PDB file of C-alpha atoms in Angstrom:
ATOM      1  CA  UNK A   1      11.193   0.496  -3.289  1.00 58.00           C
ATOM      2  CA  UNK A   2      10.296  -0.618   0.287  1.00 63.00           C
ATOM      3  CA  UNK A   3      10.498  -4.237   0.929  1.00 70.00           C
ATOM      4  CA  UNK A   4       6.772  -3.829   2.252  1.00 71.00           C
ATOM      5  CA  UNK A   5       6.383  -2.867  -1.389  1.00 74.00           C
ATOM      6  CA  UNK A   6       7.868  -5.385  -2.694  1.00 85.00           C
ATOM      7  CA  UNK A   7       6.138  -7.959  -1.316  1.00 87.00           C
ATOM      8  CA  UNK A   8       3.220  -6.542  -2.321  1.00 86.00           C
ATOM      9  CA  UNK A   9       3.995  -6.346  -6.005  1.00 91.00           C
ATOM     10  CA  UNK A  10       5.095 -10.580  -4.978  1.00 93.00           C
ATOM     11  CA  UNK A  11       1.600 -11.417  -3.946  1.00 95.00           C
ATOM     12  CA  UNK A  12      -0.177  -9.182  -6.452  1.00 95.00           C
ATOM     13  CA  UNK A  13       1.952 -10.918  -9.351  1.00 96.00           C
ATOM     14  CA  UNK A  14       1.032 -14.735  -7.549  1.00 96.00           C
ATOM     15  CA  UNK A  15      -2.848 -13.495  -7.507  1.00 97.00           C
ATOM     16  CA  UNK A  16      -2.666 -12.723 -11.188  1.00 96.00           C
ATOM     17  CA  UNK A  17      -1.157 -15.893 -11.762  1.00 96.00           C
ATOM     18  CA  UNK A  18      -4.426 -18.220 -10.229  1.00 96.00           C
ATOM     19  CA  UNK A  19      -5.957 -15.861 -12.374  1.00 97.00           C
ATOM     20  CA  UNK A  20      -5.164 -16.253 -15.604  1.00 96.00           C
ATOM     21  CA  UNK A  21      -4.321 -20.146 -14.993  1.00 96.00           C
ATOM     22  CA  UNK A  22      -8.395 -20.607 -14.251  1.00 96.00           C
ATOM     23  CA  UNK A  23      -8.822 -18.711 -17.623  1.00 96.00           C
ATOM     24  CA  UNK A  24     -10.537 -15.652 -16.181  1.00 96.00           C
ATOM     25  CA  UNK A  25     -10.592 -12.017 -17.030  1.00 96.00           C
ATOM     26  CA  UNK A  26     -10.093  -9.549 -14.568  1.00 95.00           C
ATOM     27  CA  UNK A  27     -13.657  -8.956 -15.522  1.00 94.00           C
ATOM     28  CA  UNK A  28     -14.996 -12.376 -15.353  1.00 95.00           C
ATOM     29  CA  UNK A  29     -12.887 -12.806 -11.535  1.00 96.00           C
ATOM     30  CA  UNK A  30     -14.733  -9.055 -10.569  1.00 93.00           C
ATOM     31  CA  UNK A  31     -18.507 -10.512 -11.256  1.00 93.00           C
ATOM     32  CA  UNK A  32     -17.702 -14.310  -9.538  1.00 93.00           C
ATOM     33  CA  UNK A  33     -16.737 -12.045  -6.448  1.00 91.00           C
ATOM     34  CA  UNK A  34     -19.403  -9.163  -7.267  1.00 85.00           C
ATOM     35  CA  UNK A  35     -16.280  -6.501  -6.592  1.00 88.00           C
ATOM     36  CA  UNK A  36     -15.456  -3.680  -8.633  1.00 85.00           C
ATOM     37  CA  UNK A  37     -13.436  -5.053 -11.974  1.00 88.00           C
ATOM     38  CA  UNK A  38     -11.187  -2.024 -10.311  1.00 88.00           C
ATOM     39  CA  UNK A  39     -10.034  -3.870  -7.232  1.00 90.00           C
ATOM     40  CA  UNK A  40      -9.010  -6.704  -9.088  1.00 95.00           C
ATOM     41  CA  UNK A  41      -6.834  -4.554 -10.678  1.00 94.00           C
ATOM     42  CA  UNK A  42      -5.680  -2.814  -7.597  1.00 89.00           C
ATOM     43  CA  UNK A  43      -4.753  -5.890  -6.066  1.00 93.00           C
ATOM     44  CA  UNK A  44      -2.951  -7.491  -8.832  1.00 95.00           C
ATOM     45  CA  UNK A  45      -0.830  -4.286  -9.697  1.00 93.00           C
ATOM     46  CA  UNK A  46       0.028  -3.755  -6.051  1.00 88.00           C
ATOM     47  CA  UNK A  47      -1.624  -0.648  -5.088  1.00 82.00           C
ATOM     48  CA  UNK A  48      -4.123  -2.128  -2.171  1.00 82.00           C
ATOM     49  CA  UNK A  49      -2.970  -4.970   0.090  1.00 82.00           C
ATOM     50  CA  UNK A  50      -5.172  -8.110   0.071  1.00 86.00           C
ATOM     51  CA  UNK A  51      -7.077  -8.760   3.384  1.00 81.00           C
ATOM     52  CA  UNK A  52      -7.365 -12.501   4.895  1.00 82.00           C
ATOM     53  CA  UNK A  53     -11.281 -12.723   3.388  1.00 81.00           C
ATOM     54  CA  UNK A  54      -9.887 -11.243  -0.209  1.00 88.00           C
ATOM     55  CA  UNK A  55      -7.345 -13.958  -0.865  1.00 92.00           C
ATOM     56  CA  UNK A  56      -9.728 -16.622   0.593  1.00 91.00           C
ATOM     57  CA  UNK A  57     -12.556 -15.922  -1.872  1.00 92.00           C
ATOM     58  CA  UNK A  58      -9.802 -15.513  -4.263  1.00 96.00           C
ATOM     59  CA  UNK A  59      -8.641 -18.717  -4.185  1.00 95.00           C
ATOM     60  CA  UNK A  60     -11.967 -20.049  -3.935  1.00 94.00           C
ATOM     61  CA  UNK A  61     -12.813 -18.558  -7.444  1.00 96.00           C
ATOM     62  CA  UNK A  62     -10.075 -19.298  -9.036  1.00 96.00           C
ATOM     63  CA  UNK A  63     -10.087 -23.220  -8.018  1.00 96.00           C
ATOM     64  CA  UNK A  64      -6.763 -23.100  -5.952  1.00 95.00           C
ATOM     65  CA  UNK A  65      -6.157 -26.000  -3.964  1.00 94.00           C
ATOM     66  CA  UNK A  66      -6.015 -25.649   0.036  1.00 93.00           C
ATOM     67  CA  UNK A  67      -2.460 -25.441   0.494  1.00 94.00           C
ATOM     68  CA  UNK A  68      -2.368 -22.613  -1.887  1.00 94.00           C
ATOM     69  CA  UNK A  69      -5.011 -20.423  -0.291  1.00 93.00           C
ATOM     70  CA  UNK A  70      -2.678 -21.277   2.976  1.00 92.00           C
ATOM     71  CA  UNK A  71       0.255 -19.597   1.453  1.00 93.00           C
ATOM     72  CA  UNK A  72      -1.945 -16.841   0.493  1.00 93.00           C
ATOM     73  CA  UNK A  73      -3.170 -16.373   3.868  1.00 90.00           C
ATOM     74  CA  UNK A  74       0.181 -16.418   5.244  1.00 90.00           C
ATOM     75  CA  UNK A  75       1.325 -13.571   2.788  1.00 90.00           C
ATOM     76  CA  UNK A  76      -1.488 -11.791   3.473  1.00 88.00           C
ATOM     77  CA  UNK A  77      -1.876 -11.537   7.065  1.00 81.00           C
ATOM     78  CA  UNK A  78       2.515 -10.721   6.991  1.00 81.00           C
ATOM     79  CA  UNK A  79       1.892  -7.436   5.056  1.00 79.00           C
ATOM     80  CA  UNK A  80      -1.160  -6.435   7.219  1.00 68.00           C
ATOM     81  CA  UNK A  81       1.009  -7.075  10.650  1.00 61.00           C
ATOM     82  CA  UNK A  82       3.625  -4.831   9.344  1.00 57.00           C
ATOM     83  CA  UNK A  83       4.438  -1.273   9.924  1.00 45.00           C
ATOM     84  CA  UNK A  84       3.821   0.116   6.827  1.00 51.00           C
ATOM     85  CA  UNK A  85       5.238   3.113   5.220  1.00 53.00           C
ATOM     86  CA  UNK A  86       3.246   6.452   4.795  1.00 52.00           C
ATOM     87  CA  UNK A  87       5.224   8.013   1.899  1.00 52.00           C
ATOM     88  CA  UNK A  88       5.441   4.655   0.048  1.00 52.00           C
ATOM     89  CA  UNK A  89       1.377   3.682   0.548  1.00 55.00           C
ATOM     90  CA  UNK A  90       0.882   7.831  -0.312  1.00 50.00           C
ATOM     91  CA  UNK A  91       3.160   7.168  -4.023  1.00 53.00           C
ATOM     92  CA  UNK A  92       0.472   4.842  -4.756  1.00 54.00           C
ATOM     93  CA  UNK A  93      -2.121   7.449  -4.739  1.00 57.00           C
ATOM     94  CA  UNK A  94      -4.892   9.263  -2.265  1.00 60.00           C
ATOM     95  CA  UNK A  95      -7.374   7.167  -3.743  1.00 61.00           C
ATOM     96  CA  UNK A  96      -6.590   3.744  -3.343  1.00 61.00           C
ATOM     97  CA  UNK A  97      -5.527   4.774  -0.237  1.00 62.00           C
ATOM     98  CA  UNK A  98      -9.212   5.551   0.954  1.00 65.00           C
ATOM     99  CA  UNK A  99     -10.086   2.711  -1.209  1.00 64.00           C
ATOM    100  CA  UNK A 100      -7.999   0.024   1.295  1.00 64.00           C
ATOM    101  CA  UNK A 101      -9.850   2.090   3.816  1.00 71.00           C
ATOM    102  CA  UNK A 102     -13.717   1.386   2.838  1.00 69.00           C
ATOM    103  CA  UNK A 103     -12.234  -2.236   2.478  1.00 67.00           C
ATOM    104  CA  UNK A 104     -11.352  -2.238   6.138  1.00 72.00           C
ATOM    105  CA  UNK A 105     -14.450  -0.766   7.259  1.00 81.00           C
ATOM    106  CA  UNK A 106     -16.733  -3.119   5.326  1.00 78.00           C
ATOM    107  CA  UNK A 107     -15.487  -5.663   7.648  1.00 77.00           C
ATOM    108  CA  UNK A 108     -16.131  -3.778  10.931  1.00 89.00           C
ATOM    109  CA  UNK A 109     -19.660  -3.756  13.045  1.00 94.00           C
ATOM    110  CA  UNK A 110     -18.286  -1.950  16.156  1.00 97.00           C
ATOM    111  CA  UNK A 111     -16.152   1.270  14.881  1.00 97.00           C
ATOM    112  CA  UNK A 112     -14.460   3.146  18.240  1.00 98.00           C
ATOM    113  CA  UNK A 113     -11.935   6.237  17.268  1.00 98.00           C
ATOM    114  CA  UNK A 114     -10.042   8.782  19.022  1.00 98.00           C
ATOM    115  CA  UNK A 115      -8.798  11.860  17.184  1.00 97.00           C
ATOM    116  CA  UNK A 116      -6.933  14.656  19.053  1.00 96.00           C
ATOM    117  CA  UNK A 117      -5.484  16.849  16.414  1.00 94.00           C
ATOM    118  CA  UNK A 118      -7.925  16.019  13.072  1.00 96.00           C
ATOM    119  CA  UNK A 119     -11.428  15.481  12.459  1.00 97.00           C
ATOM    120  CA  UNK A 120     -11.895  12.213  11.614  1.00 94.00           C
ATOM    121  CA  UNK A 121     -12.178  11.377   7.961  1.00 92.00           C
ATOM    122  CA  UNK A 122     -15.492   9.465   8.420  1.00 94.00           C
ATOM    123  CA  UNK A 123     -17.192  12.535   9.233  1.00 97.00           C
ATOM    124  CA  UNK A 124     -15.437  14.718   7.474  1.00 96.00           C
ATOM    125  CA  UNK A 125     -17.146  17.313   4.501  1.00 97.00           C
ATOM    126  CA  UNK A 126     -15.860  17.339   0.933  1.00 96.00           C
ATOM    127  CA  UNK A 127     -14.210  20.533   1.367  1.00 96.00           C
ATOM    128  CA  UNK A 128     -12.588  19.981   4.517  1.00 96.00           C
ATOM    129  CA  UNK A 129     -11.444  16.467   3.079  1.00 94.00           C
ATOM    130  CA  UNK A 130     -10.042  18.476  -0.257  1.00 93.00           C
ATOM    131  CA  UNK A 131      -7.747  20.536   2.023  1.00 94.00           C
ATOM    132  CA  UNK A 132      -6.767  17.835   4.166  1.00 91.00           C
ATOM    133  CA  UNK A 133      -5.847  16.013   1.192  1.00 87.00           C
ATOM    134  CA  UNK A 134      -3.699  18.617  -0.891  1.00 88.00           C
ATOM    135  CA  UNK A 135      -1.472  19.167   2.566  1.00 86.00           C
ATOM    136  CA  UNK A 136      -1.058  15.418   2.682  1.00 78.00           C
ATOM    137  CA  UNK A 137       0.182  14.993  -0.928  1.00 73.00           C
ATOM    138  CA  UNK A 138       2.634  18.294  -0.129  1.00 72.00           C
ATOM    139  CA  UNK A 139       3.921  16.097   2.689  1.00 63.00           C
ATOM    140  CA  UNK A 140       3.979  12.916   1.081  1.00 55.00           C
ATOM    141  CA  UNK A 141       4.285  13.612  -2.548  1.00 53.00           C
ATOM    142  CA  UNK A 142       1.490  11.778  -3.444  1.00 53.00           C
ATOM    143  CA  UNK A 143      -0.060  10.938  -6.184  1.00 56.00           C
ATOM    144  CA  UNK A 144      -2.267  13.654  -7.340  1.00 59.00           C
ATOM    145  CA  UNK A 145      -5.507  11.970  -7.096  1.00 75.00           C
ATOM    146  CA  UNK A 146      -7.644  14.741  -5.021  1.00 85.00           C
ATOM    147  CA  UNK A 147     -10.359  14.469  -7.065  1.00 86.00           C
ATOM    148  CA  UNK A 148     -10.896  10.594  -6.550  1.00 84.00           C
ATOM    149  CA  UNK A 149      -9.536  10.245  -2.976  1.00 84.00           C
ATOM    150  CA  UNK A 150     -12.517  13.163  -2.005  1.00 89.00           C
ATOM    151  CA  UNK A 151     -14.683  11.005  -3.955  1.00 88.00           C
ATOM    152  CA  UNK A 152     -13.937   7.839  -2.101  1.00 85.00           C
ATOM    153  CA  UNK A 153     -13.781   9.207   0.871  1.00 87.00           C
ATOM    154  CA  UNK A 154     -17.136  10.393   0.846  1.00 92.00           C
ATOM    155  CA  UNK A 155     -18.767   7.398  -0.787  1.00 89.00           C
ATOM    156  CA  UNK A 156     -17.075   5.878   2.364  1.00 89.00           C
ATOM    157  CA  UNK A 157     -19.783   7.779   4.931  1.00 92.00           C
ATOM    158  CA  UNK A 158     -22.305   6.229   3.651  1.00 93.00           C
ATOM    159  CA  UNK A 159     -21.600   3.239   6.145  1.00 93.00           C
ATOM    160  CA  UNK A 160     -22.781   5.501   8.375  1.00 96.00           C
ATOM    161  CA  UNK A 161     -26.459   5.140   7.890  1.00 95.00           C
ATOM    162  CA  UNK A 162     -26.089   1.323   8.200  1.00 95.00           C
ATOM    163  CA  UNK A 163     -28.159   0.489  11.420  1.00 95.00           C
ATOM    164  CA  UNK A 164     -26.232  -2.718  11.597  1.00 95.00           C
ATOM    165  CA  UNK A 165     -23.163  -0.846  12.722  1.00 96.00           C
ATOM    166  CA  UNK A 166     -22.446   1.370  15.686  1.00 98.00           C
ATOM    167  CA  UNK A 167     -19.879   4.127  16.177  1.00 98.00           C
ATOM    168  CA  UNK A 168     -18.267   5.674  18.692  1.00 98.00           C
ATOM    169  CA  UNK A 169     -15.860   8.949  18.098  1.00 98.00           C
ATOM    170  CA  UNK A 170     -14.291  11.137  20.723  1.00 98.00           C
ATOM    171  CA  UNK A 171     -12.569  14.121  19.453  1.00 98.00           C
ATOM    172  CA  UNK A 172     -10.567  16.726  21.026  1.00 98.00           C
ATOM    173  CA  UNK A 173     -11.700  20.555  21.444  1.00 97.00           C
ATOM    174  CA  UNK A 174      -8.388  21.277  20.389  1.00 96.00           C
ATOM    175  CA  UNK A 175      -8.809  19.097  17.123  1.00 96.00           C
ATOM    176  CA  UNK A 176     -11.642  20.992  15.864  1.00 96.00           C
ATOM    177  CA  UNK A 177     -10.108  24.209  16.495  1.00 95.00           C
ATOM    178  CA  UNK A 178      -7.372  23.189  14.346  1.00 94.00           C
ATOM    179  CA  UNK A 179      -7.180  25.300  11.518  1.00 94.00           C
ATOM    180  CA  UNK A 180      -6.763  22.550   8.396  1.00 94.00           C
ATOM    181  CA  UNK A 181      -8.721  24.773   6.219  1.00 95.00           C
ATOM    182  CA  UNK A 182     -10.297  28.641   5.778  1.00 95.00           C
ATOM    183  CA  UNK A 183     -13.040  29.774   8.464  1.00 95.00           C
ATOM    184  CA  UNK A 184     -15.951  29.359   6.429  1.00 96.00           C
ATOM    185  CA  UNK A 185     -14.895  25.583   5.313  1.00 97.00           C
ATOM    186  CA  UNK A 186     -14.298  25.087   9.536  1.00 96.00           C
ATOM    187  CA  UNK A 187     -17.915  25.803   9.814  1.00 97.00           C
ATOM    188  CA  UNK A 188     -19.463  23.960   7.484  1.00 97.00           C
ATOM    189  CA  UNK A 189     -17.392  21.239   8.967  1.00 97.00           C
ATOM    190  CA  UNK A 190     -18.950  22.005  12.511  1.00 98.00           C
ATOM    191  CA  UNK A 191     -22.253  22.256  10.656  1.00 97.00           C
ATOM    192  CA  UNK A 192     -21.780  18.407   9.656  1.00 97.00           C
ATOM    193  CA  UNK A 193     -20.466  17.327  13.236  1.00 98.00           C
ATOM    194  CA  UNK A 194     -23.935  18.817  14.962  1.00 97.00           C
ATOM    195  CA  UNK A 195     -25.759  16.508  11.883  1.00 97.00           C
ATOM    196  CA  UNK A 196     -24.158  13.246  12.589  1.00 97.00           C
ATOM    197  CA  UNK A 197     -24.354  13.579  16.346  1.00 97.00           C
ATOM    198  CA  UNK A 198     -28.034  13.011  15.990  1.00 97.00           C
ATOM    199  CA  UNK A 199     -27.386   9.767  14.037  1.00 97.00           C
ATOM    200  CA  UNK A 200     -29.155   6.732  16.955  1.00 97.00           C
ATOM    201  CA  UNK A 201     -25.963   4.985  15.550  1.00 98.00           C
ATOM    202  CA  UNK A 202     -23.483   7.342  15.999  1.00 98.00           C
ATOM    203  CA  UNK A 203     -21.451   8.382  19.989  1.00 98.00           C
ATOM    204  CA  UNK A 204     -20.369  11.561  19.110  1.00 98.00           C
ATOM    205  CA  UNK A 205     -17.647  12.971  22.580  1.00 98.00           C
ATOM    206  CA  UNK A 206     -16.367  15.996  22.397  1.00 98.00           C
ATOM    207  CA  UNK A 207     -13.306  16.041  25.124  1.00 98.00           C
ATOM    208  CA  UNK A 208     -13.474  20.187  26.027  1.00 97.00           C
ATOM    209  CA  UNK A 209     -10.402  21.898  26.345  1.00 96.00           C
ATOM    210  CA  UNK A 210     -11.111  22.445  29.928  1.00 95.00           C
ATOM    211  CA  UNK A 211     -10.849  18.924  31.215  1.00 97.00           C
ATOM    212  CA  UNK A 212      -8.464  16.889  32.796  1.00 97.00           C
ATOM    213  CA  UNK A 213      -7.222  14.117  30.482  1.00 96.00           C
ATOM    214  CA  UNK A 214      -6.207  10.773  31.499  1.00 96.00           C
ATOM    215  CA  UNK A 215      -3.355  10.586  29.360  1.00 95.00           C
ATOM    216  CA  UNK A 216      -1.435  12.589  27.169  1.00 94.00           C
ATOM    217  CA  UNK A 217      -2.990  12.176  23.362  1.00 93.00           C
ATOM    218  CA  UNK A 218       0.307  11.490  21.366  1.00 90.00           C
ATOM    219  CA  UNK A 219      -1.807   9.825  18.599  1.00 92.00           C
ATOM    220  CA  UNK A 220      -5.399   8.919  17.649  1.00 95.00           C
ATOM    221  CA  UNK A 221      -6.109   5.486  17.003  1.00 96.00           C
ATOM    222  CA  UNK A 222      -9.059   3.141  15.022  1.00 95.00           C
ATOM    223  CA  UNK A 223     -10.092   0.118  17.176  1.00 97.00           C
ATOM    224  CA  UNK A 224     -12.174  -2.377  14.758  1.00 94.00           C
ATOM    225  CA  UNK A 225     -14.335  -4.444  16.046  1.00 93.00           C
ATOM    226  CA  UNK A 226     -12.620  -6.466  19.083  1.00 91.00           C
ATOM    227  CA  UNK A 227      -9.948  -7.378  16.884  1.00 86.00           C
ATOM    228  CA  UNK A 228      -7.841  -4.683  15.124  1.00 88.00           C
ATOM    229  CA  UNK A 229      -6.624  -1.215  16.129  1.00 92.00           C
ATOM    230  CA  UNK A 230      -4.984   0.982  13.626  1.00 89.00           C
ATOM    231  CA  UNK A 231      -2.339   3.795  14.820  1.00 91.00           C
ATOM    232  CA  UNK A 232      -1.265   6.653  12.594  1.00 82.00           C
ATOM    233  CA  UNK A 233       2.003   8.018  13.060  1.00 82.00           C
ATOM    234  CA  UNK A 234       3.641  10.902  10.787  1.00 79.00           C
ATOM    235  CA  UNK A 235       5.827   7.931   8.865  1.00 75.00           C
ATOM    236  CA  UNK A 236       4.313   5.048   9.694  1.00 73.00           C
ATOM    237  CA  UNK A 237       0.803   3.166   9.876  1.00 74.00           C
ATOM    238  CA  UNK A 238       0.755   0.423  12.922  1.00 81.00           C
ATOM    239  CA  UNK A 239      -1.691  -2.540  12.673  1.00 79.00           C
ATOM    240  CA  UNK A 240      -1.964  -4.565  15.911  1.00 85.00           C
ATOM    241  CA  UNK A 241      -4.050  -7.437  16.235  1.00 82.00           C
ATOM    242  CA  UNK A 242      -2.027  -8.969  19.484  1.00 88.00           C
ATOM    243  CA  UNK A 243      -4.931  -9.065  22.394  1.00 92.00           C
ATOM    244  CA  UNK A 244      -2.956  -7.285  24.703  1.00 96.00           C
ATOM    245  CA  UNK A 245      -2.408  -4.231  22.488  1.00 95.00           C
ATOM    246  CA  UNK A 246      -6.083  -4.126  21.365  1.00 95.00           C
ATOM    247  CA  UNK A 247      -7.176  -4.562  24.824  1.00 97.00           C
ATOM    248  CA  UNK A 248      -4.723  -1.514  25.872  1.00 97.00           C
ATOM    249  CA  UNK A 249      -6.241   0.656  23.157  1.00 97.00           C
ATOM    250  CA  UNK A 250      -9.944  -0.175  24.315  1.00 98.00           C
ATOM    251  CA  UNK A 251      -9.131   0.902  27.782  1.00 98.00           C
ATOM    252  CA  UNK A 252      -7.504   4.253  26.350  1.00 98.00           C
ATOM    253  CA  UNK A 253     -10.474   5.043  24.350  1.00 98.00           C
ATOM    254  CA  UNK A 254     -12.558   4.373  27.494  1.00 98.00           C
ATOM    255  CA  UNK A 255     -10.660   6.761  29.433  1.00 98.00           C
ATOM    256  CA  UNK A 256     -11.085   9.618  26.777  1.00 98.00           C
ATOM    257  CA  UNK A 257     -15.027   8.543  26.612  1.00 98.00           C
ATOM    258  CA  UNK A 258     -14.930   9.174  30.155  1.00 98.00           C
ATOM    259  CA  UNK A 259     -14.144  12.635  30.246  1.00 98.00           C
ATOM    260  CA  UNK A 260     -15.812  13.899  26.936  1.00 98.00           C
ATOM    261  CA  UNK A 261     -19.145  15.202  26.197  1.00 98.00           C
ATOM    262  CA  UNK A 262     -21.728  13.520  24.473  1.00 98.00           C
ATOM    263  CA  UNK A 263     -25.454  14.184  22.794  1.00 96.00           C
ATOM    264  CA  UNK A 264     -26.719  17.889  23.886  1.00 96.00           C
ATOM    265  CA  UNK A 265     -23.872  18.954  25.974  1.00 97.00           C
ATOM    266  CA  UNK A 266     -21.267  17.907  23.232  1.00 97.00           C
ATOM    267  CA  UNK A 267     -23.093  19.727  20.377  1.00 97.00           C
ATOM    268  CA  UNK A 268     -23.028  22.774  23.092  1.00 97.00           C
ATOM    269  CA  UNK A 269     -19.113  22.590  22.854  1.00 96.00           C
ATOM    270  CA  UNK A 270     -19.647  22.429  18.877  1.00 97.00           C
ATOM    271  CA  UNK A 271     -21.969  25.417  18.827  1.00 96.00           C
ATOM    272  CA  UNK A 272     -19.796  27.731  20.666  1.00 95.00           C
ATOM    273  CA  UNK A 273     -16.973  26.754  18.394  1.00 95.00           C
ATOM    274  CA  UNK A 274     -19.459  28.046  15.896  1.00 95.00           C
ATOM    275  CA  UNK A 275     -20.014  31.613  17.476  1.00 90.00           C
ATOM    276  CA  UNK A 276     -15.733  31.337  17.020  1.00 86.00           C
ATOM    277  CA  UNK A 277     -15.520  30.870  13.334  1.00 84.00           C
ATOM    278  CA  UNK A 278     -18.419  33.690  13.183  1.00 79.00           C
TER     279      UNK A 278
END
């Protein structure tokens, strides 16, 4: 067990504690907070790390003095800052994973996300997400949760359609050439691309294979809001919230934004990757 893990289980167990010292249920805790009874559960037993706003309200419910929610906070905000381990977060299963996803992106009005090698799992189809998912619990040995994490992960688009929030992708050419599934799954995956483009929400930048790019694209990245980016590495997950770094990111994505193409002339690039599955 990681020590990332293990504090984890530490903070879950200390949750569960306030708890059942207020005389609640995980039920009764679920409809105070109007969450799923199945995120108390995640969050007591470890398997989804508790944001700043969860242990707040938490603590709120439950009657905790302030010096308590302090410590919570503090334990929080110390297992989001850390690097945290792929295989370990994978063990506890595809679907919470996606779950501690949607949680994320409940919280963020301004998405912006470069992808060079993957399509990004927003915008992703079902079928394309069920392939993506069995080579990931191959790699990882994860849980096998397929099922559930497709579920999730589609029940996590419909943010989407939320005129409240605005998104931004750029993608490479190269990343939707990338064959992560069969030829006829590819295209219904272009298919849904061309669809969400459309969306008045939704920047959709294709960069083409053709251009010059400013950088080399070791690794996409999630910036949330002005706040957060996320980085995914093969074995690890970074979270960086110092200004610097998410100020670094935002001019990266910039750059990338600059030479992509957007609206007509990146569904053009789209629709000749089409005529290529065909």
């Amino acid at each position: 067990m990681t020590s990332f893990q293990q504090a984890r289980i530490d903070l879950g167990c200390r949750l569960r504690g306030l708890r059942e010292a207020a005389h609640l249920s995980g039920k009764d805790l679920a409809e105070r907070l109007r969450w799923q009874p199945s995120k108390v559960s995640r969050l007591e037993n470890a398997r989804q790390t508790p944001t700043e706003d969860d242990v707040v309200v938490w603590a709120q419910a439950v009657g905790a003095p302030p010096e308590v929610t302090d410590e919570l906070i503090a334990r929080s905000m110390a297992l989001l800052e850390r690097h945290d381990d792929w295989k370990q977060r994978h063990r506890g299963g595809l679907a919470a994973l996606q779950e501690d996803i949607r949680d994320l992106e409940a919280r963020t009005t301004l998405f912006r996300v470069f992808e060079p090698g993957i399509v990004v799992g927003l915008l992703q189809t079902s079928e394309y997400a069920r392939h993506v998912f069995r080579k990931v619990r191959r790699l990882y040995s994860a849980d096998d949760q397929i099922d559930a994490a497709v579920r999730v992960r589609m029940q996590r688009q419909e943010i989407l359609y939320d005129r409240s929030r605005t998104f931004r992708f750029v993608v490479t050419e190269a990343a939707l050439r990338t064959r992560l599934a069969p030829a006829d799954v590819m295209r219904g995956q272009l298919d849904r691309l061309l669809a969400v483009s459309t969306l008045p929400n939704v920047g959709f930048g294709v960069v083409p294979l053709a251009a010059e790019l400013p950088s080399a694209p070791v690794n996409g990245f999630w910036i949330y809001n002005e706040s957060m980016v996320g980085v995914a590495t093969m074995t690890k997950d970074l979270v960086l919230r110092d200004p610097d770094d998410v100020a670094f990111y935002i001019r990266a994505f910039d750059d990338y934004a600059k030479v992509a193409e957007f609206d007509e002339s990146g569904r053009e690039v789209i629709i000749r990757l089409l005529h290529h599955y065909r």
